Every structure is written in structure tokens, then in C-alpha cells.
XYZ file of C-alpha atoms in Angstrom:
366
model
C -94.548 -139.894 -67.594
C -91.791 -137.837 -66.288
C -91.707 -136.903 -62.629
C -89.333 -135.438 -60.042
C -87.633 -138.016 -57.838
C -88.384 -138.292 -54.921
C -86.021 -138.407 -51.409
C -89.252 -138.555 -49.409
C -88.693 -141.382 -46.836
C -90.404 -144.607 -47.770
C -87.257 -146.868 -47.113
C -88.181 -149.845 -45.664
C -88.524 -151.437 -49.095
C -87.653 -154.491 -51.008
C -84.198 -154.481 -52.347
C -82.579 -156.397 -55.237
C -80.474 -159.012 -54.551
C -77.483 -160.416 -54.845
C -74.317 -158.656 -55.996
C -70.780 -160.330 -55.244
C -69.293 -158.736 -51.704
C -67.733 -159.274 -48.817
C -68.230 -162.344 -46.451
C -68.855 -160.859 -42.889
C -65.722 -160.269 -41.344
C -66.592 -159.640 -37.913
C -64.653 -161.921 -35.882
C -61.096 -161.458 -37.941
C -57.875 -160.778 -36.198
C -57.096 -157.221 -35.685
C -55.076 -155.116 -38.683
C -51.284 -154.864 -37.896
C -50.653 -151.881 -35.370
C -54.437 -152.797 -33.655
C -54.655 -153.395 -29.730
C -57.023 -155.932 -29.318
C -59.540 -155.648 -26.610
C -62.363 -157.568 -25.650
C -65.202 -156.933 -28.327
C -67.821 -158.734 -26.722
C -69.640 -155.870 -24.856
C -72.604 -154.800 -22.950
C -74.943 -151.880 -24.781
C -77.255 -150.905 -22.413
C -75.223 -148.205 -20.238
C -72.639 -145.826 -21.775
C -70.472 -146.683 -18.494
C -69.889 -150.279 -20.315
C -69.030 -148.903 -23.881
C -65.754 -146.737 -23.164
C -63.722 -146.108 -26.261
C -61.008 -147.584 -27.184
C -57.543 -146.015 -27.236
C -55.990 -148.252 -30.200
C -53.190 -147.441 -32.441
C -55.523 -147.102 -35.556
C -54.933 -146.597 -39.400
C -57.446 -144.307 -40.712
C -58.041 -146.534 -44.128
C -59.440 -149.350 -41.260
C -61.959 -147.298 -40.217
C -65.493 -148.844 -40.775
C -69.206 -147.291 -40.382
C -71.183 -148.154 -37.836
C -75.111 -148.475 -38.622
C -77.796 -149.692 -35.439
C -81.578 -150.353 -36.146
C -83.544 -152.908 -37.789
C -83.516 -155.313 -40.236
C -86.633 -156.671 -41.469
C -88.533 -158.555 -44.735
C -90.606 -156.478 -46.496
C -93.954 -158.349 -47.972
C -94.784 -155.846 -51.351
C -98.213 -155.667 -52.462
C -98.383 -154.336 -56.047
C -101.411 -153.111 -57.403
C -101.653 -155.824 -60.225
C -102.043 -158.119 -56.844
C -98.708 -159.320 -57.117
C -96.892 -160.246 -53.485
C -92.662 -160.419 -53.285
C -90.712 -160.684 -50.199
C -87.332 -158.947 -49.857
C -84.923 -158.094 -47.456
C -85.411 -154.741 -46.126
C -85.825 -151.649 -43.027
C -84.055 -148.459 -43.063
C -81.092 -148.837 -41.371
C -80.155 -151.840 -43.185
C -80.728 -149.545 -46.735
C -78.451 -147.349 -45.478
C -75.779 -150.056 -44.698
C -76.431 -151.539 -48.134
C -76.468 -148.148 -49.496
C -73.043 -147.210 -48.234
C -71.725 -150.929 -48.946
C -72.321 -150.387 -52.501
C -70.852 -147.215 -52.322
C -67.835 -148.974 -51.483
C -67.726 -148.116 -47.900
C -66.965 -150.189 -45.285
C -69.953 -151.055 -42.648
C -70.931 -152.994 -39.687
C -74.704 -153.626 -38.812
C -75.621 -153.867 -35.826
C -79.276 -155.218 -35.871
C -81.936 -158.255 -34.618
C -83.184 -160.981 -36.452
C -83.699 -164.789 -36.485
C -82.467 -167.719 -36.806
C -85.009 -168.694 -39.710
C -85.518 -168.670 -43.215
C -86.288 -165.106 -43.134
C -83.203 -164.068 -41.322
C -81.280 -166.482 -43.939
C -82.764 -163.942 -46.697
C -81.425 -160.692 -44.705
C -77.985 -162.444 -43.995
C -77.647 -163.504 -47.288
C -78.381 -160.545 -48.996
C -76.534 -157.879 -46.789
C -73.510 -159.838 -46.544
C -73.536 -160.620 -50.576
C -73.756 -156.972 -51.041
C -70.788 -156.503 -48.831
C -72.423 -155.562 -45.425
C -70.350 -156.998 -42.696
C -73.531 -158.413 -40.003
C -72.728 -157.825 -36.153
C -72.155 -160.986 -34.511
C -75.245 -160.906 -31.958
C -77.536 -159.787 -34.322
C -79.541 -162.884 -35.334
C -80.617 -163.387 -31.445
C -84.164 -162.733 -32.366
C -86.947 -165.377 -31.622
C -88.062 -164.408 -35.631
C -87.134 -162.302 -37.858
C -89.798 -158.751 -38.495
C -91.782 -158.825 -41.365
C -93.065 -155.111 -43.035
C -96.280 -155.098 -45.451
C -96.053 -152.813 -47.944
C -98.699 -151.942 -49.884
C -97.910 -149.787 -53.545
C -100.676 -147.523 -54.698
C -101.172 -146.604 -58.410
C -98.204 -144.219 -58.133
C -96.282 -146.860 -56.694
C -96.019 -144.563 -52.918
C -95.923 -146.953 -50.446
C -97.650 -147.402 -47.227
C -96.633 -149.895 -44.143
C -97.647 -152.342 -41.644
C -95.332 -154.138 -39.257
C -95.221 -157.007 -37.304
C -91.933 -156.480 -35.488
C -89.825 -156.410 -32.202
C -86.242 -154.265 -31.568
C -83.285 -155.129 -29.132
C -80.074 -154.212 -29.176
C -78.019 -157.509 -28.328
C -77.304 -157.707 -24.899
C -74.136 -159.284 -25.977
C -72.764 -158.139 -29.025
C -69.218 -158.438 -31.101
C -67.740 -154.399 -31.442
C -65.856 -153.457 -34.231
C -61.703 -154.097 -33.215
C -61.291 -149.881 -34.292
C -63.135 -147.610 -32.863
C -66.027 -146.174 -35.836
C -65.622 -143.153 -38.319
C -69.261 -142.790 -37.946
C -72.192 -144.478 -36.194
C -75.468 -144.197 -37.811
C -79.178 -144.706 -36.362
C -83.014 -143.868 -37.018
C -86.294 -144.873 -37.882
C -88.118 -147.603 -35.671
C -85.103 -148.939 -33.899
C -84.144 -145.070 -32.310
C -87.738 -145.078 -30.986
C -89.182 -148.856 -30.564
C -89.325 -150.016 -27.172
C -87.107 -152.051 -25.540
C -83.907 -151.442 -27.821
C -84.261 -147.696 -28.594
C -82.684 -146.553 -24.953
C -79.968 -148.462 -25.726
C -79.313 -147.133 -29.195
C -79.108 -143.689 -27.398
C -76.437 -145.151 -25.079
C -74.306 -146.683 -27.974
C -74.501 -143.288 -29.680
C -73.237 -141.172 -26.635
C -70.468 -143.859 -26.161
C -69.532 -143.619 -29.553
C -69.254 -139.660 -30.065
C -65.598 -139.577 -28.856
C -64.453 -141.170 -31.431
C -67.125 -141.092 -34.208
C -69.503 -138.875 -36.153
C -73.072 -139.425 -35.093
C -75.681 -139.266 -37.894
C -79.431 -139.321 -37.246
C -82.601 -140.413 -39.577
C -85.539 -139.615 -37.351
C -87.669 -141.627 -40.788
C -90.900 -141.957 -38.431
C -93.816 -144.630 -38.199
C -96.157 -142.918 -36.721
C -98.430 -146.794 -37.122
C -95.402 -148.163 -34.312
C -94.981 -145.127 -32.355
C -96.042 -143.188 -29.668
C -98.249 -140.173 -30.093
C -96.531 -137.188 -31.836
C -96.023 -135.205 -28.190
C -94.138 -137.914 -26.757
C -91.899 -139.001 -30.114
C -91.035 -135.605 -30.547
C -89.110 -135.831 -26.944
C -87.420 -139.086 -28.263
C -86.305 -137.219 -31.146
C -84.927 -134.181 -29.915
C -83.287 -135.682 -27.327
C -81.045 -137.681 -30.338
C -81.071 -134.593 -32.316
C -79.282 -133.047 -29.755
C -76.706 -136.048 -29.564
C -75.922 -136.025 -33.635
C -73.426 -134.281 -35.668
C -75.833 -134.721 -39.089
C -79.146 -135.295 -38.933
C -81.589 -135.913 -41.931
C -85.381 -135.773 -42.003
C -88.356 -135.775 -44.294
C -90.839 -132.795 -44.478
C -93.446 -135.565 -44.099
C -91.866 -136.382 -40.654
C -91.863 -132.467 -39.332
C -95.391 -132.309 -40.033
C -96.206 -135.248 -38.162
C -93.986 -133.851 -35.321
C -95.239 -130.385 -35.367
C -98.375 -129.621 -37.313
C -98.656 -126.496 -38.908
C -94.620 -125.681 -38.518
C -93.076 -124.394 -40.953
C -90.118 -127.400 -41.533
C -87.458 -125.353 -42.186
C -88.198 -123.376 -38.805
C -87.986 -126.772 -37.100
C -84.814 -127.400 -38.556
C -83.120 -123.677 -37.274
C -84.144 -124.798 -34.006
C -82.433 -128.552 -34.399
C -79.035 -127.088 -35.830
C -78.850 -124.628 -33.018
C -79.444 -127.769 -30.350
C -75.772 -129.249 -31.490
C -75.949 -130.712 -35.107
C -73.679 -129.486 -37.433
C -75.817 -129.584 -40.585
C -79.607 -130.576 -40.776
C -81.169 -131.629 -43.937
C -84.615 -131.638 -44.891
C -85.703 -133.643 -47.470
C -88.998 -132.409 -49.937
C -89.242 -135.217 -52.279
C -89.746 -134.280 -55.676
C -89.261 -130.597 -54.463
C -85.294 -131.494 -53.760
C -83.926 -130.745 -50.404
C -82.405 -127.901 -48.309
C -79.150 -128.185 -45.763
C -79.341 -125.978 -43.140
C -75.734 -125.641 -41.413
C -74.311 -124.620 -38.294
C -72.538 -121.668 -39.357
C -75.981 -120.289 -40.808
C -75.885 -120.940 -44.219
C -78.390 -122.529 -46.096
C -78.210 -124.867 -49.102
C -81.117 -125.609 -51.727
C -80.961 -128.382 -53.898
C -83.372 -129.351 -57.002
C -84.329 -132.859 -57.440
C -83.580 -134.524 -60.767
C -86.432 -135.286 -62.864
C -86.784 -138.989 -63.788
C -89.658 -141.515 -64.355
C -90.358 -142.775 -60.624
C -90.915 -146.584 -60.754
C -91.345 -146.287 -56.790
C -90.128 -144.444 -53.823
C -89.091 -147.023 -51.897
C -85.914 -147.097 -50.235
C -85.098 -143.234 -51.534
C -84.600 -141.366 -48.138
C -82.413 -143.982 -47.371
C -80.156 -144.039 -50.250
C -80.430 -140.303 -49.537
C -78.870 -140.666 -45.903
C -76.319 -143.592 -47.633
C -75.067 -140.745 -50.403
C -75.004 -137.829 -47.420
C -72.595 -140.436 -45.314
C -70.388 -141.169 -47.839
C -70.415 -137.578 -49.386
C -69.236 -136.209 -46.248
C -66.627 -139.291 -45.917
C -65.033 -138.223 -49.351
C -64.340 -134.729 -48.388
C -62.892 -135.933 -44.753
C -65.221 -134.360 -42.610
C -65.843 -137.690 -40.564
C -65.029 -138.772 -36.770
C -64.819 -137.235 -33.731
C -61.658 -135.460 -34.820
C -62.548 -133.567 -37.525
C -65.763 -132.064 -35.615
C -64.795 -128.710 -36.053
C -64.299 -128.968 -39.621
C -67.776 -130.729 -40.123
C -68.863 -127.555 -37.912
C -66.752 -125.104 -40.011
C -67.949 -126.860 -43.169
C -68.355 -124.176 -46.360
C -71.808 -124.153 -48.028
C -70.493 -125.030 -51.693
C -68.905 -128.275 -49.845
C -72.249 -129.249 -48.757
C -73.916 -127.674 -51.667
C -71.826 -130.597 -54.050
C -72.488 -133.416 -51.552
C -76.189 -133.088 -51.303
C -76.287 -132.657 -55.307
C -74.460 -136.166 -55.352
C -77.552 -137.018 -52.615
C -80.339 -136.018 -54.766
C -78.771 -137.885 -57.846
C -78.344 -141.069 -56.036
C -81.751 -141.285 -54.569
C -83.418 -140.427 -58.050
C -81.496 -143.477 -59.295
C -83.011 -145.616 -56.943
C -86.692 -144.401 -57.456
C -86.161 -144.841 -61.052
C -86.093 -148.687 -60.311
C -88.062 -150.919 -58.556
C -87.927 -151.528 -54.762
C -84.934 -150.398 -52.357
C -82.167 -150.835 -54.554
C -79.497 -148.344 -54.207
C -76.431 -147.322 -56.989
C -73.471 -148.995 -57.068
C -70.422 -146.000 -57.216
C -69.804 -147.014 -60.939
C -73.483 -145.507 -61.482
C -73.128 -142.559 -59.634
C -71.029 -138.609 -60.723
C -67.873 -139.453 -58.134
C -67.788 -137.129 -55.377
């Protein structure tokens, strides 16, 4: 049968592995015309993440994505079980690093068989791993059970830091990207918050709130969490699914008005099959239809979503600190093509199997 896809966030999915990539670069010597500086630093206080004032060539700059990295344990509904390498921020980096973009991931795992299977897949896809990252006692583990319509639901056995020592990109990042558990999950998500307000003079900051309401705290209080890194993005996406949760009986797109007028430059909700709508900061409002395609599951959509909305706003240069105003001057029909190229790349990954995002051969070029 023919259904819409669906963006709806359910991205902390199983993802296909291995295509060839990049080996993790993290430690290399600095391009030609780089200062160096010390790129071992502290993330837990803004004070201790100043940025860096480097000579830089705008084709070196990278992404920046923070949060977890996880296995996900898939229950079909023949009985079946897989393991795969999975959580949201990680899609996104793998989503963006198939896209052709070039991405750090800053994230906490072990030094076991499971954090083998994330290293090896991330950096085979061409995800560059922060140095720091695999400081974890074990790596987190996500159960996801698949229903008849293949709509996932989760349980987690996991823990989120932020390194206390961790290996900074040599240029200072085009964009820094957070969400889901790790912007919320005690101990680590203060810290995330202090990385992104460090990072905003040089970067875009782009926001997935992509709740579990299972590993949070009640509504009331994540709502607080939320708004307070609302307030610190440039782009923030979110599911309808996760408005309701934050705000019962509110209307989402009213939610969203009140978001873009806290700082963002352009909110985006997501409606799954329904498409999406992109509110911007200069009042206009974008509605986008979702493609119609035979859903295998919805895992890992929302964040190929947020992947295709990075890299959309990447190709038509309205990324880092510098071009702010633009991103804040943005015209609709701009946004209006880049969340098209959204929706299409998230229907190609619910048209397959587990979190598996398009390559950019595979997707209408931007």
C-alpha cells in the first residue's frame, strides 16, 4: 500500500552499514593558513570554550553535531531481533556525511564491542568521531520495538556526558548541531548548552528538541529545558508529536510563533505524512506536502529531515555566525525549495528499512 512519508521523529533507529568514507581525522595537522591552538578543552563552562580567532578557509569548515550515540536492539513483529548503530544525533551526522558534508561528533560511548559497531560504522560512512568520545564505562543500548505499521516505540538503557576532556575541531564550526536525549539527559545536557553558547560567535546553532518523554522529566519541567535552547538556536526543528507532549491542547503552529519570536530564525514543524510547515522570522510561513511512498518504517526520518534542513541551508550559504542576518533575512521561496529537498530525503529513508539516510547521488541537488 501507498502511504505518505513520514518526517515524524522516530530516529534513533538501526542504520545500514558500511559505505566507503573517511577515516576519522581528528587529530591531523592544521590546513595551511590555520593557527593552531590547543584543542584539548574543557566543556562544562562557556568561560573555557572562547573562540578561536584563526585565519580560516571557508571550504575547511566542518559541522559540529553533540548528543548520543547508541545501539539500537529492533524488535520486528515476525520476532526477529538486529542490532545497529544508532541515536539521533549520530543520524544526523551520518545524514549530513552522506550528504557529503563534512562533520565532527562529539558523543559518549565505550570501549567495547558495541562502541566498535558505532565507530566502525560512523567513521566508514565518513563521520569524523571526537577524540574523547569513547570515555564511556559501556556503550547505550535503545530497544525498539516495530508495530504492524512498522512505527516504532523505545526503551533505553543509557547514560550522557559530554567529555570532560575532549579534542575541538582546529577551525572554528559552520554550524553546531544538538537535540534529543543528550540536550536534556542529566549530567551532560548543561554542558551541551554551554558548548552551544560558546559556539554561536562563530557558528549557526541548530536545535532538534526530538523528545523521550520515557527518559525525561515531566512535560512542565522539559519544556523549561527546551525553551531555554530554543532561545539559544538560529534553526530549530520539531515534531507535532513533541508540541503536544510539551503543551497539550496547543495548537503547534501557535507554539512555534512564540519560539521564532524568542530568537530563531526559522522554526519548522514537522507533521509526518501531513508534510511540514517553516515558520520564519520575518513572518512568513512555508507549507510543504510530503511525498507519497510505501513506508517500510519511520525510523530515522526526522533525522534525515534535520540532516537535509542542515545541508539545504549550507548550499544556499546561509551558515555561521556571519551570515546571521541573511539566515534572518532569508526569502520564503529559499526556504520553501530547501524544505521540499527535506521532505524528499526523509521519504527516501522511510521507504527503506531502519535509519538509513540518501546518499546525494539519490537525492534532486539543492
Amino acid at each position: 500500500m501507498t502511504e505518505p512519508a513520514s518526517p515524524t521523529e522516530h530516529p534513533d533507529g538501526p542504520a545500514i552499514p558500511d559505505q566507503p568514507g573517511a577515516e576519522p581525522v581528528g587529530l591531523d595537522a592544521p590546513p595551511s593558513g590555520v593557527i593552531e591552538r590547543d584543542r584539548t578543552e574543557g566543556a562544562m563552562d562557556p568561560g573555557t570554550e572562547p573562540s578561536p580567532e584563526v585565519m580560516v578557509d571557508e571550504s575547511e569548515r566542518r559541522a559540529l553535531v553533540i548528543g548520543e550515540a547508541l545501539i539500537d536492539v529492533v524488535r520486528r513483529p515476525d520476532g526477529s531481533t538486529e542490532e545497529h548503530p544508532g541515536g539521533s544525533p549520530a543520524n544526523v551526522a551520518l545524514g549530513l556525511a552522506r550528504l557529503g558534508r563534512p562533520v565532527d561528533l562529539l558523543t559518549w560511548f565505550g570501549p567495547d564491542a558495541h562502541g566498535d559497531l558505532l565507530r566502525g560504522h560512523l567513521s566508514g560512512n565518513g563521520v569524523t568521531i571526537s577524540p574523547g568520545s569513547d570515555s564511556a564505562e559501556r556503550t547505550s543500548v535503545a530497544t525498539a520495538t516495530l508495530d504492524e505499521q512498522g512505527t516504532a516505540s523505545y526503551d533505553f538503557d543509557l547514560s550522557w556526558h559530554v567529555p570532560e576532556r575532549w579534542a575541538a575541531p582546529v577551525t572554528p564550526p559552520l554550524v553546531v548541531h544538538t537535540g534529543s536525549i543528550a540536550a536534556v539527559l542529566e549530567p551532560g545536557g548543561p554542558d551541551v548548552a554551554h558548548v552551544l553558547e560558546a559556539r554561536r560567535e562563530s557558528a549557526t546553532i541548530t536545535y532538534d528538541p526530538n523528545l523521550r518523554p520515557s527518559l525525561m522529566p515531566p512535560a512542565d519541567q522539559t519544556r523549561e529545558v527546551v525553551e531555554r535552547l530554543v532561545a539559544l538556536a538560529d534553526v530549530v526543528k520539531v515534531s507535532d508529536e513533541d508540541l503536544a507532549w510539551l503543551e497539550p491542547g496547543v495548537e503547534p503552529l501557535e507554539i512555534a510563533r512564540r519560539w521564532v519570536q524568542a530568537g530563531p530564525a526559522l522554526v519548522v514543524v514537522t507533521r509526518g505524512g501531513e508534510g511540514a510547515t517553516g515558520i520564519l522570522a520575518t513572518g512568513h510561513e512555508v507549507d510543504v506536502a510530503a511525498p507519497r511512498v510505501t513506508v517500510a518504517d519511520t525510523v530515522g526520518a526526522g533525522d534525515s529531515f534535520m540532516g537535509g534542513l542542515i545541508d539545504g541551508l549550507w548550499s544556499a550559504q546561509l551558515l555561521g555566525a556571519e551570515n546571521r542576518e541573511a539566515l534572518n533575512a532569508a526569502p520564503a521561496e529559499t526556504l520553501r525549495g530547501v524544505l521540499e529537498r527535506c521532505a524528499e530525503i526523509a521519504a527516501i529513508t522511510v521507504s527503506r528499512a531502519g535509519a538509513n539516510p540518501p546518499n546525494r547521488s539519490e537525492v534532486t541537488e539543492a
